[in-house]
Amino acid sequence: MSEETRLPPEPIPVTLLTGFLGAGKTTLLNQLLQQPGLADTAVLINEFGEIGLDHLLVQHFDDSTVLLASGCLCCTVRGDLVEGLEQLLRRMDNGAIPPFRRVVIETTGLADPAPILHVLMMHPYLVLRFRLDGVVTVVDAVNGNATLDEHPESVRQAAISDRIVLTKTDLVDTPERRAALDALLARLKRLAPGAPVLDAARGEATPEALLDAGLYDPSAKIPDVSRWLADEAIAAAEAESRGHAHDPNRHDERIRAFTVATDAPVSAAAIDMFLELVRGTHGAKLLRLKGIVKLAEDPEHPLVLHGVQHVLHPPSQLPAWPDEDRRTRLVMIVRDVEPAVIRRLFDAFMGLPMPDQPDGRVLADNPLAPATMRR
């Protein structure tokens, strides 16, 4: 066996296509699958109900398409999704289907994307064979405002997205609808400031614009941290929204995207305890976390973090800093948590105590703290 044969295969990028009922996910997927950018793509389609019909509309219907028909992905994800992905790998590894270079998972409109991301981050085998490339959320330009008002699932879908596709803008044909679209775009910018909004009717939702949203730029073969984190866009949006009154009864007003950054190196123990405490106290409210950390023990090899709710992807270290920005930067999207709470906690672990606030040493040495946080 040659050395090249023994090397593990490159993880296959997975794109999660989500969006609320009727937003136009299947229509978008049909259009994308006809383009060269999605050649050699395997597709998993989720259905809600006993009989799945939408998969018949997917023109890329062959042995590389697996229909998950036992129910909503957010309920059966650990069974159906794992089985579907493993089935695709077995077929490819056994030569039953040609090799595929990408996977697209289309969820039902009612699905919470978080459990799907948990599987891709934590399954002991799948995490070796697949990597999350990005979350694409489809939003209806005509009904989007009402959907965000009435359905918290749609808010979560938009908040954790890496790309947002706006559909049905060709139906925005009155002054009232144009005003509603402007309001929708403003809401989406507040919900997901790091996610570009692409207009499908204008031909902006191309494979080139939607795919390769992950940490690595496949053309350059190097990590593109700034594009992946989108921390500058999030920081700018946060500064713009300061002083804005938040309505706690409005679904999207309860979502906050913000950044935490420092020039100082962070010890591995401090970042580990900080994340443990955040996940332990705010896990269900931590919709998504991305970060790059300058470790005090190894400052030349930054640590990359990616988490969804209480689940943290196994951290990895880059061989070098990809650009001149060598700060620790954490991007967080939370629900019902004030950014100041997280920032004060981070400052405590960084040794910057505030009056009447515990510092990192007190938190770590506290005999009542969780066992995983004690020194």
Short mmCIF file of C-alpha atoms in Angstrom, two decimals:
data_model
loop_
_atom_site.label_atom_id
_atom_site.label_comp_id
_atom_site.label_asym_id
_atom_site.label_seq_id
_atom_site.Cartn_x
_atom_site.Cartn_y
_atom_site.Cartn_z
CA MET A 1 0.00 0.00 0.00
CA SER A 2 1.46 3.34 -1.04
CA GLU A 3 1.91 6.23 1.36
CA GLU A 4 -0.75 8.18 -0.56
CA THR A 5 -3.23 5.29 -0.19
CA ARG A 6 -2.72 5.17 3.58
CA LEU A 7 -3.51 8.86 4.04
CA PRO A 8 -7.05 9.55 5.27
CA PRO A 9 -9.31 11.09 2.63
CA GLU A 10 -10.00 14.79 2.72
CA PRO A 11 -13.23 15.48 4.62
CA ILE A 12 -16.14 16.08 2.25
CA PRO A 13 -17.80 19.51 2.60
CA VAL A 14 -21.46 19.51 3.67
CA THR A 15 -23.85 22.36 2.97
CA LEU A 16 -27.02 22.58 5.03
CA LEU A 17 -29.92 24.09 3.06
CA THR A 18 -32.68 25.30 5.35
CA GLY A 19 -35.51 27.81 5.43
CA PHE A 20 -39.11 27.93 6.53
CA LEU A 21 -42.02 26.20 4.79
CA GLY A 22 -42.71 27.59 1.32
CA ALA A 23 -39.56 29.69 1.14
CA GLY A 24 -38.39 27.93 -2.04
CA LYS A 25 -35.65 25.55 -0.91
CA THR A 26 -36.44 22.79 -3.42
CA THR A 27 -36.72 25.26 -6.30
CA LEU A 28 -33.32 26.69 -5.41
CA LEU A 29 -31.80 23.23 -5.06
CA ASN A 30 -33.13 22.21 -8.48
CA GLN A 31 -31.53 25.26 -10.05
CA LEU A 32 -28.21 24.72 -8.31
CA LEU A 33 -27.93 21.05 -9.17
CA GLN A 34 -28.10 21.85 -12.89
CA GLN A 35 -24.96 23.97 -12.68
CA PRO A 36 -21.38 22.70 -13.03
CA GLY A 37 -20.48 24.02 -9.57
CA LEU A 38 -22.59 21.28 -8.00
CA ALA A 39 -21.47 18.42 -10.20
CA ASP A 40 -20.51 15.30 -8.22
CA THR A 41 -22.86 16.33 -5.40
CA ALA A 42 -24.76 13.90 -3.18
CA VAL A 43 -28.12 15.11 -1.90
CA LEU A 44 -30.01 14.18 1.25
CA ILE A 45 -33.60 15.38 1.39
CA ASN A 46 -35.69 15.49 4.51
CA GLU A 47 -39.45 15.03 4.40
CA PHE A 48 -42.12 15.82 6.95
CA GLY A 49 -44.96 13.30 6.92
CA GLU A 50 -45.41 9.66 6.06
CA ILE A 51 -45.06 10.00 2.29
CA GLY A 52 -42.27 12.08 0.80
CA LEU A 53 -43.02 13.80 -2.49
CA ASP A 54 -40.59 16.70 -2.76
CA HIS A 55 -37.71 14.39 -3.68
CA LEU A 56 -39.49 13.63 -6.96
CA LEU A 57 -38.95 17.28 -7.88
CA VAL A 58 -35.20 17.08 -7.37
CA GLN A 59 -33.83 16.42 -10.82
CA HIS A 60 -30.55 15.15 -9.43
CA PHE A 61 -32.38 11.97 -8.31
CA ASP A 62 -30.06 8.99 -8.52
CA ASP A 63 -28.20 6.60 -6.24
CA SER A 64 -26.43 9.55 -4.67
CA THR A 65 -29.74 10.90 -3.33
CA VAL A 66 -31.06 9.58 -0.03
CA LEU A 67 -34.57 10.40 1.13
CA LEU A 68 -35.03 10.76 4.87
CA ALA A 69 -38.74 10.04 5.19
CA SER A 70 -39.33 9.00 8.79
CA GLY A 71 -40.03 12.51 10.03
CA CYS A 72 -38.60 15.90 10.72
CA LEU A 73 -34.81 15.98 10.83
CA CYS A 74 -34.74 17.84 14.11
CA CYS A 75 -36.51 14.88 15.74
CA THR A 76 -34.89 11.86 14.06
CA VAL A 77 -31.58 13.34 13.06
CA ARG A 78 -29.34 11.05 15.07
CA GLY A 79 -30.82 8.00 13.38
CA ASP A 80 -31.86 8.91 9.86
CA LEU A 81 -29.15 11.42 9.09
CA VAL A 82 -26.32 9.26 10.38
CA GLU A 83 -27.66 6.26 8.47
CA GLY A 84 -28.10 8.32 5.32
CA LEU A 85 -24.56 9.71 5.41
CA GLU A 86 -23.05 6.33 6.24
CA GLN A 87 -25.03 4.76 3.39
CA LEU A 88 -23.60 7.30 0.94
CA LEU A 89 -20.07 6.61 2.17
CA ARG A 90 -20.52 2.83 1.87
CA ARG A 91 -21.82 3.14 -1.69
CA MET A 92 -18.92 5.39 -2.67
CA ASP A 93 -16.24 3.36 -0.87
CA ASN A 94 -17.55 0.13 -2.42
CA GLY A 95 -17.64 1.62 -5.91
CA ALA A 96 -21.43 1.40 -6.18
CA ILE A 97 -21.65 5.12 -7.02
CA PRO A 98 -19.04 7.51 -8.43
CA PRO A 99 -17.09 9.54 -5.89
CA PHE A 100 -18.89 12.67 -4.75
CA ARG A 101 -17.11 15.86 -3.74
CA ARG A 102 -19.89 17.56 -1.79
CA VAL A 103 -23.09 16.83 0.15
CA VAL A 104 -26.18 19.05 0.32
CA ILE A 105 -28.73 18.35 3.06
CA GLU A 106 -32.13 19.92 2.50
CA THR A 107 -34.15 20.10 5.71
CA THR A 108 -37.85 20.39 6.23
CA GLY A 109 -39.10 23.92 6.80
CA LEU A 110 -39.88 23.13 10.43
CA ALA A 111 -36.43 21.83 11.29
CA ASP A 112 -34.16 23.34 13.89
CA PRO A 113 -30.72 23.18 12.20
CA ALA A 114 -28.83 22.73 15.50
CA PRO A 115 -29.23 18.93 15.89
CA ILE A 116 -28.05 18.42 12.32
CA LEU A 117 -24.93 20.45 13.03
CA HIS A 118 -24.40 18.46 16.24
CA VAL A 119 -24.15 15.24 14.22
CA LEU A 120 -21.63 16.73 11.80
CA MET A 121 -19.54 18.02 14.71
CA MET A 122 -19.62 15.13 17.14
CA HIS A 123 -20.22 11.76 15.45
CA PRO A 124 -16.91 9.87 15.92
CA TYR A 125 -16.78 8.53 12.35
CA LEU A 126 -18.63 11.16 10.35
CA VAL A 127 -16.49 13.96 11.79
CA LEU A 128 -13.52 12.28 10.06
CA ARG A 129 -15.23 11.99 6.67
CA PHE A 130 -17.28 15.19 6.52
CA ARG A 131 -16.84 18.86 7.42
CA LEU A 132 -19.47 21.55 7.66
CA ASP A 133 -19.01 24.00 4.81
CA GLY A 134 -21.89 26.29 5.65
CA VAL A 135 -25.54 26.89 6.42
CA VAL A 136 -27.64 28.40 3.61
CA THR A 137 -31.02 29.78 4.70
CA VAL A 138 -33.76 30.57 2.19
CA VAL A 139 -36.09 33.47 3.08
CA ASP A 140 -39.34 34.41 1.31
CA ALA A 141 -39.20 38.11 0.37
CA VAL A 142 -43.00 38.45 0.41
CA ASN A 143 -43.86 36.52 3.58
CA GLY A 144 -40.55 36.76 5.42
CA ASN A 145 -41.59 39.41 7.93
CA ALA A 146 -44.71 37.52 8.98
CA THR A 147 -42.76 34.28 9.21
CA LEU A 148 -40.14 35.82 11.49
CA ASP A 149 -42.91 37.31 13.64
CA GLU A 150 -44.81 34.07 14.06
CA HIS A 151 -42.27 31.23 13.96
CA PRO A 152 -39.16 31.15 16.17
CA GLU A 153 -37.78 28.29 14.05
CA SER A 154 -37.37 30.67 11.13
CA VAL A 155 -35.46 33.10 13.35
CA ARG A 156 -32.98 30.40 14.41
CA GLN A 157 -32.57 29.29 10.80
CA ALA A 158 -31.63 32.80 9.74
CA ALA A 159 -29.49 33.61 12.79
CA ILE A 160 -27.04 30.73 12.35
CA SER A 161 -26.74 31.07 8.58
CA ASP A 162 -23.54 31.67 6.64
CA ARG A 163 -25.47 32.70 3.52
CA ILE A 164 -29.06 33.94 3.11
CA VAL A 165 -30.94 33.53 -0.17
CA LEU A 166 -33.87 35.87 -0.73
CA THR A 167 -36.56 34.37 -2.99
CA LYS A 168 -39.66 35.80 -4.71
CA THR A 169 -38.30 39.34 -4.96
CA ASP A 170 -39.83 39.44 -8.45
CA LEU A 171 -43.23 39.53 -6.69
CA VAL A 172 -42.34 42.71 -4.81
CA ASP A 173 -44.34 44.97 -7.11
CA THR A 174 -46.07 47.56 -4.91
CA PRO A 175 -44.79 50.35 -2.65
CA GLU A 176 -46.11 48.47 0.37
CA ARG A 177 -44.24 45.32 -0.55
CA ARG A 178 -41.07 47.27 -1.29
CA ALA A 179 -41.26 48.90 2.14
CA ALA A 180 -41.82 45.49 3.72
CA LEU A 181 -38.79 44.12 1.85
CA ASP A 182 -36.61 46.97 3.14
CA ALA A 183 -37.76 46.16 6.68
CA LEU A 184 -37.02 42.47 6.12
CA LEU A 185 -33.51 43.20 4.89
CA ALA A 186 -32.86 45.33 7.98
CA ARG A 187 -34.09 42.50 10.22
CA LEU A 188 -31.89 39.95 8.46
CA LYS A 189 -28.88 42.22 8.82
CA ARG A 190 -29.47 42.43 12.57
CA LEU A 191 -30.07 38.68 12.86
CA ALA A 192 -27.10 37.52 10.78
CA PRO A 193 -24.76 40.45 10.11
CA GLY A 194 -22.01 38.13 8.92
CA ALA A 195 -24.16 36.41 6.28
CA PRO A 196 -24.33 37.93 2.77
CA VAL A 197 -27.90 38.23 1.43
CA LEU A 198 -28.24 36.99 -2.15
CA ASP A 199 -31.21 37.70 -4.43
CA ALA A 200 -32.23 34.53 -6.26
CA ALA A 201 -34.38 36.37 -8.83
CA ARG A 202 -31.35 38.42 -9.87
CA GLY A 203 -29.22 35.34 -10.35
CA GLU A 204 -27.02 36.04 -7.31
CA ALA A 205 -27.56 32.61 -5.69
CA THR A 206 -24.86 30.82 -7.66
CA PRO A 207 -22.79 27.87 -6.43
CA GLU A 208 -19.76 30.16 -6.32
CA ALA A 209 -21.57 32.56 -3.99
CA LEU A 210 -23.20 29.94 -1.76
CA LEU A 211 -20.56 27.25 -1.40
CA ASP A 212 -17.09 27.17 0.14
CA ALA A 213 -18.27 29.25 3.11
CA GLY A 214 -16.21 27.21 5.57
CA LEU A 215 -12.87 27.95 7.13
CA TYR A 216 -10.78 26.72 4.20
CA ASP A 217 -10.57 28.37 0.81
CA PRO A 218 -10.34 25.33 -1.51
CA SER A 219 -8.78 27.30 -4.36
CA ALA A 220 -5.90 28.60 -2.24
CA LYS A 221 -5.75 25.55 0.07
CA ILE A 222 -5.30 27.81 3.08
CA PRO A 223 -7.67 28.91 5.83
CA ASP A 224 -9.58 32.13 5.21
CA VAL A 225 -10.33 33.11 8.79
CA SER A 226 -11.61 36.64 8.13
CA ARG A 227 -14.20 35.45 5.59
CA TRP A 228 -15.31 32.56 7.82
CA LEU A 229 -15.57 34.58 11.02
CA ALA A 230 -17.02 37.70 9.37
CA ASP A 231 -16.13 39.35 12.68
CA GLU A 232 -15.67 42.83 11.20
CA ALA A 233 -19.19 42.82 9.73
CA ILE A 234 -20.62 41.58 13.03
CA ALA A 235 -18.71 44.19 15.05
CA ALA A 236 -19.90 46.94 12.70
CA ALA A 237 -23.51 45.81 12.96
CA GLU A 238 -23.23 45.63 16.74
CA ALA A 239 -21.88 49.18 16.92
CA GLU A 240 -24.69 50.38 14.65
CA SER A 241 -27.35 48.78 16.85
CA ARG A 242 -26.10 50.27 20.15
CA GLY A 243 -28.86 52.28 21.72
CA HIS A 244 -31.46 50.39 19.72
CA ALA A 245 -34.40 49.39 21.93
CA HIS A 246 -34.93 45.62 21.95
CA ASP A 247 -38.41 44.17 22.27
CA PRO A 248 -38.13 40.99 24.40
CA ASN A 249 -41.42 39.73 22.95
CA ARG A 250 -40.21 39.80 19.36
CA HIS A 251 -38.43 36.63 18.28
CA ASP A 252 -35.59 38.19 16.30
CA GLU A 253 -35.00 40.98 18.81
CA ARG A 254 -34.00 38.30 21.31
CA ILE A 255 -31.10 37.22 19.08
CA ARG A 256 -27.76 39.00 19.46
CA ALA A 257 -24.60 38.60 17.37
CA PHE A 258 -21.39 40.01 18.80
CA THR A 259 -17.62 39.60 18.97
CA VAL A 260 -15.13 39.19 21.79
CA ALA A 261 -11.51 40.01 20.97
CA THR A 262 -8.18 40.50 22.69
CA ASP A 263 -4.58 41.06 21.62
CA ALA A 264 -3.25 39.19 24.65
CA PRO A 265 -2.45 35.47 24.42
CA VAL A 266 -4.95 33.20 26.17
CA SER A 267 -3.91 30.15 28.13
CA ALA A 268 -5.40 26.82 27.08
CA ALA A 269 -6.80 26.32 30.58
CA ALA A 270 -8.48 29.75 30.57
CA ILE A 271 -10.18 29.31 27.19
CA ASP A 272 -11.25 25.79 28.12
CA MET A 273 -12.79 26.91 31.42
CA PHE A 274 -14.41 29.93 29.80
CA LEU A 275 -16.09 27.78 27.14
CA GLU A 276 -17.10 25.19 29.71
CA LEU A 277 -18.79 27.82 31.84
CA VAL A 278 -20.52 29.49 28.88
CA ARG A 279 -21.81 26.17 27.58
CA GLY A 280 -22.83 25.04 31.04
CA THR A 281 -24.79 28.17 31.87
CA HIS A 282 -25.98 29.35 28.45
CA GLY A 283 -25.68 26.23 26.28
CA ALA A 284 -29.23 26.18 24.90
CA LYS A 285 -29.02 29.92 24.23
CA LEU A 286 -25.64 29.79 22.46
CA LEU A 287 -26.88 29.33 18.90
CA ARG A 288 -23.45 29.37 17.29
CA LEU A 289 -19.85 30.12 18.16
CA LYS A 290 -16.84 30.59 15.87
CA GLY A 291 -13.40 31.61 16.98
CA ILE A 292 -9.67 31.71 16.53
CA VAL A 293 -7.49 31.79 19.66
CA LYS A 294 -3.92 32.90 20.24
CA LEU A 295 -2.70 30.35 22.74
CA ALA A 296 -0.20 31.48 25.35
CA GLU A 297 1.47 28.06 25.22
CA ASP A 298 1.79 28.02 21.41
CA PRO A 299 1.15 31.51 19.98
CA GLU A 300 2.36 30.64 16.47
CA HIS A 301 -0.31 27.95 15.94
CA PRO A 302 -3.79 29.41 16.47
CA LEU A 303 -6.61 27.29 17.79
CA VAL A 304 -9.84 27.19 15.76
CA LEU A 305 -13.16 26.80 17.58
CA HIS A 306 -16.63 26.06 16.25
CA GLY A 307 -19.66 25.28 18.40
CA VAL A 308 -23.44 25.08 18.27
CA GLN A 309 -25.31 25.36 21.57
CA HIS A 310 -23.62 23.04 24.10
CA VAL A 311 -21.73 21.07 21.43
CA LEU A 312 -18.19 22.08 20.52
CA HIS A 313 -16.47 20.65 17.46
CA PRO A 314 -13.11 19.07 18.35
CA PRO A 315 -10.75 22.07 18.28
CA SER A 316 -7.99 22.10 15.69
CA GLN A 317 -4.75 24.05 15.39
CA LEU A 318 -3.66 25.78 12.21
CA PRO A 319 -0.06 25.34 11.06
CA ALA A 320 0.39 29.13 11.05
CA TRP A 321 -1.53 32.40 11.22
CA PRO A 322 -3.17 32.94 7.83
CA ASP A 323 -2.76 36.75 7.88
CA GLU A 324 -1.40 39.61 9.95
CA ASP A 325 -4.33 39.71 12.36
CA ARG A 326 -3.14 37.63 15.31
CA ARG A 327 -5.82 38.54 17.83
CA THR A 328 -8.04 36.10 19.64
CA ARG A 329 -11.50 36.64 18.13
CA LEU A 330 -14.70 34.93 19.17
CA VAL A 331 -17.97 35.43 17.30
CA MET A 332 -21.12 34.45 19.19
CA ILE A 333 -24.78 34.34 18.26
CA VAL A 334 -26.97 34.05 21.34
CA ARG A 335 -30.62 34.20 22.35
CA ASP A 336 -31.80 35.97 25.52
CA VAL A 337 -28.24 36.66 26.69
CA GLU A 338 -26.72 40.12 26.94
CA PRO A 339 -23.27 40.33 25.27
CA ALA A 340 -21.97 42.24 28.31
CA VAL A 341 -22.51 39.11 30.44
CA ILE A 342 -20.26 37.04 28.19
CA ARG A 343 -17.69 39.79 27.87
CA ARG A 344 -17.40 40.25 31.65
CA LEU A 345 -16.89 36.52 32.03
CA PHE A 346 -14.19 36.50 29.35
CA ASP A 347 -12.42 39.44 30.98
CA ALA A 348 -12.43 37.59 34.29
CA PHE A 349 -10.64 34.63 32.75
CA MET A 350 -8.23 37.00 31.05
CA GLY A 351 -7.24 38.39 34.45
CA LEU A 352 -9.08 41.67 34.08
CA PRO A 353 -11.33 41.62 37.16
CA MET A 354 -13.94 44.28 37.72
CA PRO A 355 -15.27 45.51 41.05
CA ASP A 356 -17.56 42.97 42.68
CA GLN A 357 -16.86 40.44 39.91
CA PRO A 358 -14.94 37.14 40.27
CA ASP A 359 -11.70 36.73 38.40
CA GLY A 360 -10.48 33.61 36.63
CA ARG A 361 -8.49 32.29 39.60
CA VAL A 362 -11.47 32.48 41.91
CA LEU A 363 -13.65 30.71 39.35
CA ALA A 364 -11.08 27.97 38.81
CA ASP A 365 -10.21 27.44 42.50
CA ASN A 366 -13.78 27.57 43.74
CA PRO A 367 -14.49 24.17 45.39
CA LEU A 368 -18.16 24.55 44.42
CA ALA A 369 -17.31 24.96 40.73
CA PRO A 370 -17.98 22.06 38.32
CA ALA A 371 -15.28 19.42 38.47
CA THR A 372 -14.20 20.09 34.88
CA MET A 373 -13.33 23.69 35.81
CA ARG A 374 -11.20 23.02 38.89
CA ARG A 375 -7.44 23.06 38.62
#
